[in-house]
mmCIF file of C-alpha atoms and ligand atoms in Angstrom:
data_model
loop_
_atom_site.group_PDB
_atom_site.id
_atom_site.type_symbol
_atom_site.label_atom_id
_atom_site.label_comp_id
_atom_site.label_asym_id
_atom_site.label_seq_id
_atom_site.Cartn_x
_atom_site.Cartn_y
_atom_site.Cartn_z
ATOM 1 C CA MET A 20 0.000 0.000 0.000
ATOM 2 C CA SER A 21 1.320 3.465 -0.891
ATOM 3 C CA PRO A 22 1.821 5.816 2.031
ATOM 4 C CA SER A 23 -0.934 8.410 2.495
ATOM 5 C CA ALA A 24 -2.303 10.856 5.075
ATOM 6 C CA GLN A 25 -4.394 7.967 6.445
ATOM 7 C CA SER A 26 -1.464 5.589 6.810
ATOM 8 C CA ILE A 27 0.644 8.326 8.448
ATOM 9 C CA TRP A 28 -2.071 8.940 11.036
ATOM 10 C CA LYS A 29 -2.521 5.220 11.695
ATOM 11 C CA ASP A 30 1.168 4.970 12.646
ATOM 12 C CA VAL A 31 1.045 8.140 14.785
ATOM 13 C CA GLU A 32 -1.821 6.557 16.734
ATOM 14 C CA GLN A 33 0.139 3.306 17.071
ATOM 15 C CA ILE A 34 3.159 5.193 18.434
ATOM 16 C CA ARG A 35 0.993 7.161 20.878
ATOM 17 C CA SER A 36 -0.724 4.026 22.171
ATOM 18 C CA GLN A 37 2.299 1.686 22.245
ATOM 19 C CA ALA A 38 5.031 4.189 23.254
ATOM 20 C CA PRO A 39 7.768 1.996 21.713
ATOM 21 C CA LEU A 40 11.155 2.047 23.428
ATOM 22 C CA ILE A 41 13.748 3.486 21.039
ATOM 23 C CA GLN A 42 17.436 2.932 21.802
ATOM 24 C CA ASN A 43 19.615 5.767 20.531
ATOM 25 C CA ILE A 44 23.359 5.803 20.142
ATOM 26 C CA THR A 45 23.594 9.381 19.052
ATOM 27 C CA ASN A 46 25.708 12.515 19.264
ATOM 28 C CA PHE A 47 26.189 14.830 22.234
ATOM 29 C CA VAL A 48 24.826 17.820 20.288
ATOM 30 C CA VAL A 49 21.346 16.408 19.702
ATOM 31 C CA MET A 50 20.744 13.938 22.526
ATOM 32 C CA ASN A 51 18.338 16.292 24.275
ATOM 33 C CA ASN A 52 16.577 17.444 21.069
ATOM 34 C CA THR A 53 15.969 13.958 19.732
ATOM 35 C CA ALA A 54 14.876 12.531 23.104
ATOM 36 C CA ASN A 55 12.346 15.359 23.421
ATOM 37 C CA ALA A 56 11.127 14.890 19.848
ATOM 38 C CA LEU A 57 10.584 11.155 20.439
ATOM 39 C CA LEU A 58 8.669 11.932 23.633
ATOM 40 C CA ALA A 59 6.548 14.589 21.906
ATOM 41 C CA LEU A 60 5.681 12.062 19.184
ATOM 42 C CA GLY A 61 4.638 9.526 21.824
ATOM 43 C CA ALA A 62 7.626 7.172 21.834
ATOM 44 C CA SER A 63 9.913 6.329 24.730
ATOM 45 C CA PRO A 64 13.569 7.298 24.081
ATOM 46 C CA ALA A 65 16.691 6.009 25.810
ATOM 47 C CA MET A 66 20.177 7.284 25.018
ATOM 48 C CA VAL A 67 22.329 4.211 25.688
ATOM 49 C CA HIS A 68 25.805 3.883 24.198
ATOM 50 C CA ALA A 69 28.127 2.215 26.747
ATOM 51 C CA PRO A 70 29.660 -0.941 25.225
ATOM 52 C CA ASP A 71 28.979 -2.733 28.533
ATOM 53 C CA GLU A 72 25.209 -2.416 28.220
ATOM 54 C CA VAL A 73 24.160 -1.804 24.596
ATOM 55 C CA GLU A 74 23.596 -5.497 23.853
ATOM 56 C CA ASP A 75 21.397 -6.028 26.907
ATOM 57 C CA PHE A 76 19.441 -2.890 26.162
ATOM 58 C CA ILE A 77 18.576 -3.726 22.561
ATOM 59 C CA ALA A 78 16.861 -6.876 23.853
ATOM 60 C CA ILE A 79 14.152 -4.705 25.444
ATOM 61 C CA ALA A 80 14.021 -1.950 22.766
ATOM 62 C CA SER A 81 11.787 -1.932 19.685
ATOM 63 C CA ALA A 82 14.281 -0.163 17.382
ATOM 64 C CA LEU A 83 17.886 1.047 17.327
ATOM 65 C CA VAL A 84 18.954 4.479 16.052
ATOM 66 C CA VAL A 85 22.682 4.899 15.351
ATOM 67 C CA ASN A 86 24.076 8.375 14.609
ATOM 68 C CA ILE A 87 27.798 9.040 14.084
ATOM 69 C CA GLY A 88 27.689 12.813 14.757
ATOM 70 C CA THR A 89 30.269 13.022 17.560
ATOM 71 C CA LEU A 90 32.197 9.900 16.794
ATOM 72 C CA ASP A 91 34.918 8.455 19.019
ATOM 73 C CA PRO A 92 36.363 4.952 19.406
ATOM 74 C CA ASN A 93 34.238 4.136 22.478
ATOM 75 C CA PHE A 94 31.059 5.065 20.591
ATOM 76 C CA VAL A 95 32.173 2.923 17.661
ATOM 77 C CA THR A 96 32.572 -0.111 19.937
ATOM 78 C CA GLY A 97 29.059 0.467 21.294
ATOM 79 C CA MET A 98 27.643 0.898 17.777
ATOM 80 C CA ARG A 99 29.235 -2.333 16.537
ATOM 81 C CA LEU A 100 27.935 -4.370 19.472
ATOM 82 C CA ALA A 101 24.448 -2.852 19.354
ATOM 83 C CA MET A 102 24.043 -3.218 15.582
ATOM 84 C CA LYS A 103 25.230 -6.825 15.576
ATOM 85 C CA ARG A 104 22.857 -7.742 18.403
ATOM 86 C CA ALA A 105 19.966 -5.844 16.794
ATOM 87 C CA LYS A 106 20.489 -7.872 13.612
ATOM 88 C CA LEU A 107 20.518 -11.107 15.584
ATOM 89 C CA LEU A 108 17.306 -10.160 17.400
ATOM 90 C CA LYS A 109 15.694 -8.863 14.149
ATOM 91 C CA LYS A 110 15.186 -5.358 15.568
ATOM 92 C CA PRO A 111 15.107 -2.551 12.982
ATOM 93 C CA ILE A 112 18.197 -0.332 12.696
ATOM 94 C CA VAL A 113 18.106 3.280 11.484
ATOM 95 C CA PHE A 114 21.502 4.743 10.594
ATOM 96 C CA ASP A 115 22.459 8.439 10.319
ATOM 97 C CA PRO A 116 25.902 8.982 8.729
ATOM 98 C CA VAL A 117 26.371 12.544 10.015
ATOM 99 C CA GLY A 118 29.295 14.302 8.317
ATOM 100 C CA VAL A 119 30.415 11.263 6.329
ATOM 101 C CA GLY A 120 32.674 12.476 3.519
ATOM 102 C CA ALA A 121 34.282 15.088 5.777
ATOM 103 C CA THR A 122 37.093 12.868 7.092
ATOM 104 C CA PRO A 123 38.591 9.436 6.324
ATOM 105 C CA TYR A 124 37.673 8.331 9.890
ATOM 106 C CA ARG A 125 33.963 8.953 9.312
ATOM 107 C CA ASN A 126 34.132 7.178 5.945
ATOM 108 C CA GLN A 127 35.915 4.125 7.324
ATOM 109 C CA VAL A 128 33.656 3.802 10.369
ATOM 110 C CA SER A 129 30.458 4.198 8.328
ATOM 111 C CA ARG A 130 31.437 1.641 5.701
ATOM 112 C CA ALA A 131 32.557 -0.842 8.359
ATOM 113 C CA LEU A 132 29.273 -0.473 10.274
ATOM 114 C CA LEU A 133 27.206 -0.930 7.105
ATOM 115 C CA ASP A 134 29.189 -4.040 6.178
ATOM 116 C CA LEU A 135 28.827 -5.430 9.695
ATOM 117 C CA ALA A 136 25.055 -5.015 9.959
ATOM 118 C CA ALA A 137 23.074 -3.561 7.058
ATOM 119 C CA PRO A 138 20.602 -1.006 8.425
ATOM 120 C CA THR A 139 16.861 -1.192 7.759
ATOM 121 C CA ILE A 140 16.881 2.515 6.882
ATOM 122 C CA ILE A 141 19.690 5.011 6.202
ATOM 123 C CA ARG A 142 18.897 8.763 6.434
ATOM 124 C CA GLY A 143 21.312 11.506 5.475
ATOM 125 C CA ASN A 144 21.499 14.799 3.625
ATOM 126 C CA ALA A 145 22.562 14.764 -0.043
ATOM 127 C CA SER A 146 26.303 15.136 0.576
ATOM 128 C CA GLU A 147 26.226 12.319 3.134
ATOM 129 C CA ILE A 148 24.303 9.912 0.887
ATOM 130 C CA MET A 149 26.644 10.663 -2.029
ATOM 131 C CA ALA A 150 29.741 10.166 0.130
ATOM 132 C CA LEU A 151 28.355 6.926 1.552
ATOM 133 C CA ALA A 152 27.781 5.615 -1.978
ATOM 134 C CA GLY A 153 31.445 6.201 -2.677
ATOM 135 C CA LEU A 154 31.244 9.475 -4.557
ATOM 136 C CA ASN A 155 33.899 11.988 -3.648
ATOM 137 C CA ALA A 156 31.139 14.391 -2.604
ATOM 138 C CA GLN A 157 31.925 17.855 -1.281
ATOM 139 C CA THR A 158 30.635 18.277 2.248
ATOM 140 C CA LYS A 159 30.786 21.157 4.674
ATOM 141 C CA GLY A 160 31.144 19.332 7.977
ATOM 142 C CA VAL A 161 27.642 18.208 8.921
ATOM 143 C CA ASP A 162 25.804 20.399 6.363
ATOM 144 C CA SER A 163 25.071 19.453 2.759
ATOM 145 C CA THR A 164 26.491 21.346 -0.196
ATOM 146 C CA HIS A 165 24.087 19.628 -2.624
ATOM 147 C CA GLY A 166 20.349 19.664 -3.239
ATOM 148 C CA SER A 167 18.647 16.415 -2.223
ATOM 149 C CA GLU A 168 17.766 15.372 -5.817
ATOM 150 C CA ALA A 169 21.508 15.278 -6.677
ATOM 151 C CA ALA A 170 21.847 12.179 -4.483
ATOM 152 C CA LEU A 171 19.064 10.101 -6.059
ATOM 153 C CA ASP A 172 21.367 7.815 -8.043
ATOM 154 C CA SER A 173 23.568 7.336 -4.975
ATOM 155 C CA ALA A 174 20.499 6.478 -2.883
ATOM 156 C CA ARG A 175 19.360 3.875 -5.422
ATOM 157 C CA GLN A 176 22.844 2.371 -5.469
ATOM 158 C CA LEU A 177 23.021 2.222 -1.654
ATOM 159 C CA SER A 178 19.540 0.719 -1.425
ATOM 160 C CA ARG A 179 20.509 -2.005 -3.921
ATOM 161 C CA HIS A 180 23.825 -2.700 -2.200
ATOM 162 C CA PHE A 181 22.561 -2.874 1.392
ATOM 163 C CA GLY A 182 19.002 -3.988 0.656
ATOM 164 C CA GLY A 183 17.424 -1.288 2.822
ATOM 165 C CA VAL A 184 15.541 1.976 2.481
ATOM 166 C CA VAL A 185 17.526 5.185 1.862
ATOM 167 C CA VAL A 186 16.252 8.661 2.752
ATOM 168 C CA ILE A 187 17.768 11.882 1.394
ATOM 169 C CA SER A 188 16.659 14.934 3.392
ATOM 170 C CA GLY A 189 16.653 18.534 2.229
ATOM 171 C CA ALA A 190 14.178 21.056 0.786
ATOM 172 C CA ASP A 191 12.461 18.003 -0.725
ATOM 173 C CA ASP A 192 12.929 14.682 1.022
ATOM 174 C CA TYR A 193 13.321 11.521 -1.072
ATOM 175 C CA VAL A 194 12.637 8.006 0.196
ATOM 176 C CA VAL A 195 14.132 5.312 -2.031
ATOM 177 C CA TYR A 196 13.644 1.541 -1.945
ATOM 178 C CA GLN A 197 14.301 -0.738 -4.919
ATOM 179 C CA ASP A 198 12.344 0.859 -7.790
ATOM 180 C CA ARG A 199 10.133 2.952 -5.487
ATOM 181 C CA VAL A 200 10.626 6.656 -4.760
ATOM 182 C CA ALA A 201 8.456 8.919 -2.608
ATOM 183 C CA VAL A 202 8.996 12.684 -2.527
ATOM 184 C CA ILE A 203 7.987 14.807 0.460
ATOM 185 C CA GLY A 204 7.757 18.567 -0.043
ATOM 186 C CA ASN A 205 7.015 19.551 3.535
ATOM 187 C CA GLY A 206 9.390 21.473 5.796
ATOM 188 C CA HIS A 207 10.673 25.044 6.072
ATOM 189 C CA PRO A 208 14.123 26.612 5.424
ATOM 190 C CA LEU A 209 14.208 27.870 9.033
ATOM 191 C CA MET A 210 14.611 24.229 10.102
ATOM 192 C CA THR A 211 18.230 24.360 8.875
ATOM 193 C CA LYS A 212 18.926 27.032 11.537
ATOM 194 C CA VAL A 213 18.160 24.587 14.359
ATOM 195 C CA THR A 214 20.904 22.037 14.975
ATOM 196 C CA GLY A 215 20.097 18.407 14.487
ATOM 197 C CA MET A 216 16.793 18.607 12.634
ATOM 198 C CA GLY A 217 18.137 15.871 10.356
ATOM 199 C CA CYS A 218 19.136 13.805 13.391
ATOM 200 C CA THR A 219 15.619 14.394 14.725
ATOM 201 C CA ALA A 220 14.146 13.089 11.458
ATOM 202 C CA THR A 221 16.256 9.944 11.846
ATOM 203 C CA ALA A 222 15.087 9.450 15.447
ATOM 204 C CA LEU A 223 11.420 9.879 14.455
ATOM 205 C CA ILE A 224 11.865 7.294 11.699
ATOM 206 C CA GLY A 225 13.088 4.960 14.474
ATOM 207 C CA ALA A 226 9.706 5.310 16.210
ATOM 208 C CA PHE A 227 7.772 4.688 12.971
ATOM 209 C CA VAL A 228 9.755 1.594 12.034
ATOM 210 C CA ALA A 229 9.232 0.289 15.584
ATOM 211 C CA VAL A 230 5.458 0.123 14.969
ATOM 212 C CA ASN A 231 5.392 -0.517 11.202
ATOM 213 C CA PRO A 232 7.244 -3.487 9.693
ATOM 214 C CA ASP A 233 7.015 -1.923 6.197
ATOM 215 C CA ALA A 234 10.277 0.061 6.307
ATOM 216 C CA PHE A 235 9.505 2.094 3.174
ATOM 217 C CA GLN A 236 6.197 3.252 4.641
ATOM 218 C CA ALA A 237 7.784 3.891 8.031
ATOM 219 C CA ALA A 238 10.491 6.091 6.485
ATOM 220 C CA VAL A 239 7.942 8.042 4.441
ATOM 221 C CA HIS A 240 5.699 8.492 7.479
ATOM 222 C CA GLY A 241 8.608 9.695 9.611
ATOM 223 C CA MET A 242 9.752 12.238 7.026
ATOM 224 C CA CYS A 243 6.189 13.503 6.450
ATOM 225 C CA VAL A 244 5.584 14.034 10.158
ATOM 226 C CA MET A 245 8.989 15.723 10.498
ATOM 227 C CA GLY A 246 8.283 18.081 7.598
ATOM 228 C CA ILE A 247 4.692 18.813 8.590
ATOM 229 C CA ALA A 248 5.597 19.590 12.214
ATOM 230 C CA GLY A 249 8.471 21.841 11.066
ATOM 231 C CA GLU A 250 6.287 23.629 8.544
ATOM 232 C CA LEU A 251 3.414 24.233 10.985
ATOM 233 C CA ALA A 252 5.864 25.341 13.696
ATOM 234 C CA ALA A 253 7.466 27.850 11.310
ATOM 235 C CA ARG A 254 4.037 29.440 10.790
ATOM 236 C CA LYS A 255 4.103 30.405 14.469
ATOM 237 C CA THR A 256 7.607 31.924 14.685
ATOM 238 C CA PRO A 257 10.234 33.533 12.424
ATOM 239 C CA SER A 258 13.267 32.611 14.614
ATOM 240 C CA PRO A 259 15.213 29.401 15.315
ATOM 241 C CA GLY A 260 15.197 29.420 19.143
ATOM 242 C CA SER A 261 11.425 29.455 19.354
ATOM 243 C CA LEU A 262 11.124 27.158 16.319
ATOM 244 C CA GLN A 263 12.836 24.438 18.330
ATOM 245 C CA VAL A 264 10.201 24.727 21.066
ATOM 246 C CA SER A 265 7.318 25.249 18.649
ATOM 247 C CA PHE A 266 8.380 22.121 16.731
ATOM 248 C CA LEU A 267 8.042 19.957 19.867
ATOM 249 C CA ASP A 268 4.682 21.489 20.791
ATOM 250 C CA THR A 269 3.351 21.015 17.257
ATOM 251 C CA LEU A 270 4.516 17.411 17.158
ATOM 252 C CA TYR A 271 2.836 16.706 20.491
ATOM 253 C CA GLN A 272 -0.454 18.255 19.345
ATOM 254 C CA LEU A 273 -0.430 16.943 15.762
ATOM 255 C CA THR A 274 -3.883 15.918 14.466
ATOM 256 C CA ALA A 275 -5.175 13.804 11.577
ATOM 257 C CA ASP A 276 -6.764 16.937 10.123
ATOM 258 C CA GLN A 277 -3.443 18.838 10.125
ATOM 259 C CA ILE A 278 -1.716 15.933 8.401
ATOM 260 C CA GLN A 279 -4.474 15.703 5.778
ATOM 261 C CA LYS A 280 -4.371 19.444 5.043
ATOM 262 C CA THR A 281 -0.583 19.916 5.088
ATOM 263 C CA VAL A 282 1.009 16.765 3.670
ATOM 264 C CA LYS A 283 2.834 17.127 0.319
ATOM 265 C CA LEU A 284 3.578 13.533 -0.603
ATOM 266 C CA THR A 285 4.120 12.168 -4.113
ATOM 267 C CA ASN A 286 4.601 8.445 -4.719
ATOM 268 C CA GLN A 287 6.535 7.901 -7.958
HETATM 269 N N1 ATP B 2 15.492 24.248 2.368
HETATM 270 C C1 ATP B 2 14.567 23.587 3.069
HETATM 271 N N2 ATP B 2 13.254 23.846 2.887
HETATM 272 C C2 ATP B 2 12.315 23.201 3.584
HETATM 273 N N3 ATP B 2 12.594 22.249 4.515
HETATM 274 C C3 ATP B 2 13.868 21.936 4.742
HETATM 275 C C4 ATP B 2 14.941 22.583 4.035
HETATM 276 N N4 ATP B 2 16.111 22.053 4.454
HETATM 277 C C5 ATP B 2 15.804 21.132 5.401
HETATM 278 N N5 ATP B 2 14.462 21.060 5.580
HETATM 279 C C6 ATP B 2 13.745 20.200 6.526
HETATM 280 O O1 ATP B 2 14.647 19.834 7.553
HETATM 281 C C7 ATP B 2 14.738 18.401 7.682
HETATM 282 C C8 ATP B 2 16.176 18.043 8.058
HETATM 283 O O2 ATP B 2 16.930 17.994 6.902
HETATM 284 P P1 ATP B 2 18.434 18.433 6.657
HETATM 285 O O3 ATP B 2 18.725 17.933 5.282
HETATM 286 O O4 ATP B 2 18.640 19.860 6.923
HETATM 287 O O5 ATP B 2 19.205 17.538 7.706
HETATM 288 P P2 ATP B 2 20.736 17.464 8.077
HETATM 289 O O6 ATP B 2 21.571 18.264 7.126
HETATM 290 O O7 ATP B 2 21.098 16.047 8.243
HETATM 291 O O8 ATP B 2 20.698 18.178 9.492
HETATM 292 P P3 ATP B 2 21.562 17.933 10.821
HETATM 293 O O9 ATP B 2 22.883 17.331 10.424
HETATM 294 O O10 ATP B 2 21.697 19.296 11.430
HETATM 295 O O11 ATP B 2 20.806 17.014 11.695
HETATM 296 C C9 ATP B 2 14.238 17.896 6.330
HETATM 297 O O12 ATP B 2 13.669 16.632 6.428
HETATM 298 C C10 ATP B 2 13.202 18.934 5.916
HETATM 299 O O13 ATP B 2 11.941 18.659 6.494
HETATM 300 C C1 TZE B 3 26.763 20.301 14.814
HETATM 301 C C2 TZE B 3 27.105 18.875 14.944
HETATM 302 N N1 TZE B 3 28.407 18.467 15.009
HETATM 303 C C3 TZE B 3 28.536 17.158 15.143
HETATM 304 S S1 TZE B 3 27.042 16.346 15.207
HETATM 305 C C4 TZE B 3 26.182 17.805 15.053
HETATM 306 C C5 TZE B 3 24.701 17.864 15.057
HETATM 307 C C6 TZE B 3 24.112 18.083 13.731
HETATM 308 O O1 TZE B 3 24.342 17.071 12.835
HETATM 309 MG MG1 MG B 4 22.668 15.234 9.312
#
């Protein structure tokens, strides 16, 4: 079934009623933002990265989100253990290759993690998706220097190689799986002035894939809700500090009617 306003709302209701536990191994910059976004959506976040406990924790979690934003060797050990165990236990993995392409360390770690345990869903901006697919893409640290459509071929290639869903975020978001592509036109440019909105999108996808076994749908639903909440929040404020707060409030109060009226989703 193609994703639609109705299927988005069905998953939002599932998340609100089930409050799935989402294990996050994520970066120090966004830990608070993404935990609050998961709570506002209705999920139950836990930021757990110590190598000594990640394997035990994934046993009780419904999905694993791995984000390489503030990478260090201890985090990498935790990521390897958690991803391997998640694979074994058939728990979905969502991977965010923050800043890949910027340094050889990020490239090596990302490729090794993907080879160790192929994620269910990968979400990055255009530069990150292109770098991950092996293109020598220009990147400016954690920000993209390309429009999202520039990474479509790379996303298709990654999806074929790892067998999972690939999301390219940006002004338009693309969700790619095999021969399927969905385009989401929601969002607002002010969202790029709040740190970690991409990381937040990845975390929200973690909640959707925890309640929906169709990973393509889950990724589309997560990106739609992200974009809709950002767009509605930006109608209430012109500045990034209050956008961050308004985004959480909007997410918490999101209704089926708002989704229906705001969603800009094209299934290709
Ligand atoms: N120019 C834009 N116009 C409208 N919405 C946008 C724009 N850029 C980003 N967004 C929104 O912000 C979300 C986050 O995407 P973005 O590509 O900026 O992530 P990112 O670069 O990975 O961010 P970060 O690394 O800070 O987490 C997108 O899914 C989209 O909803
Ligand atoms: C700013 C920043 N630096 C490393 S991770 C991160 C959060 C946005 O990706
Ligand atoms: Mg990012």
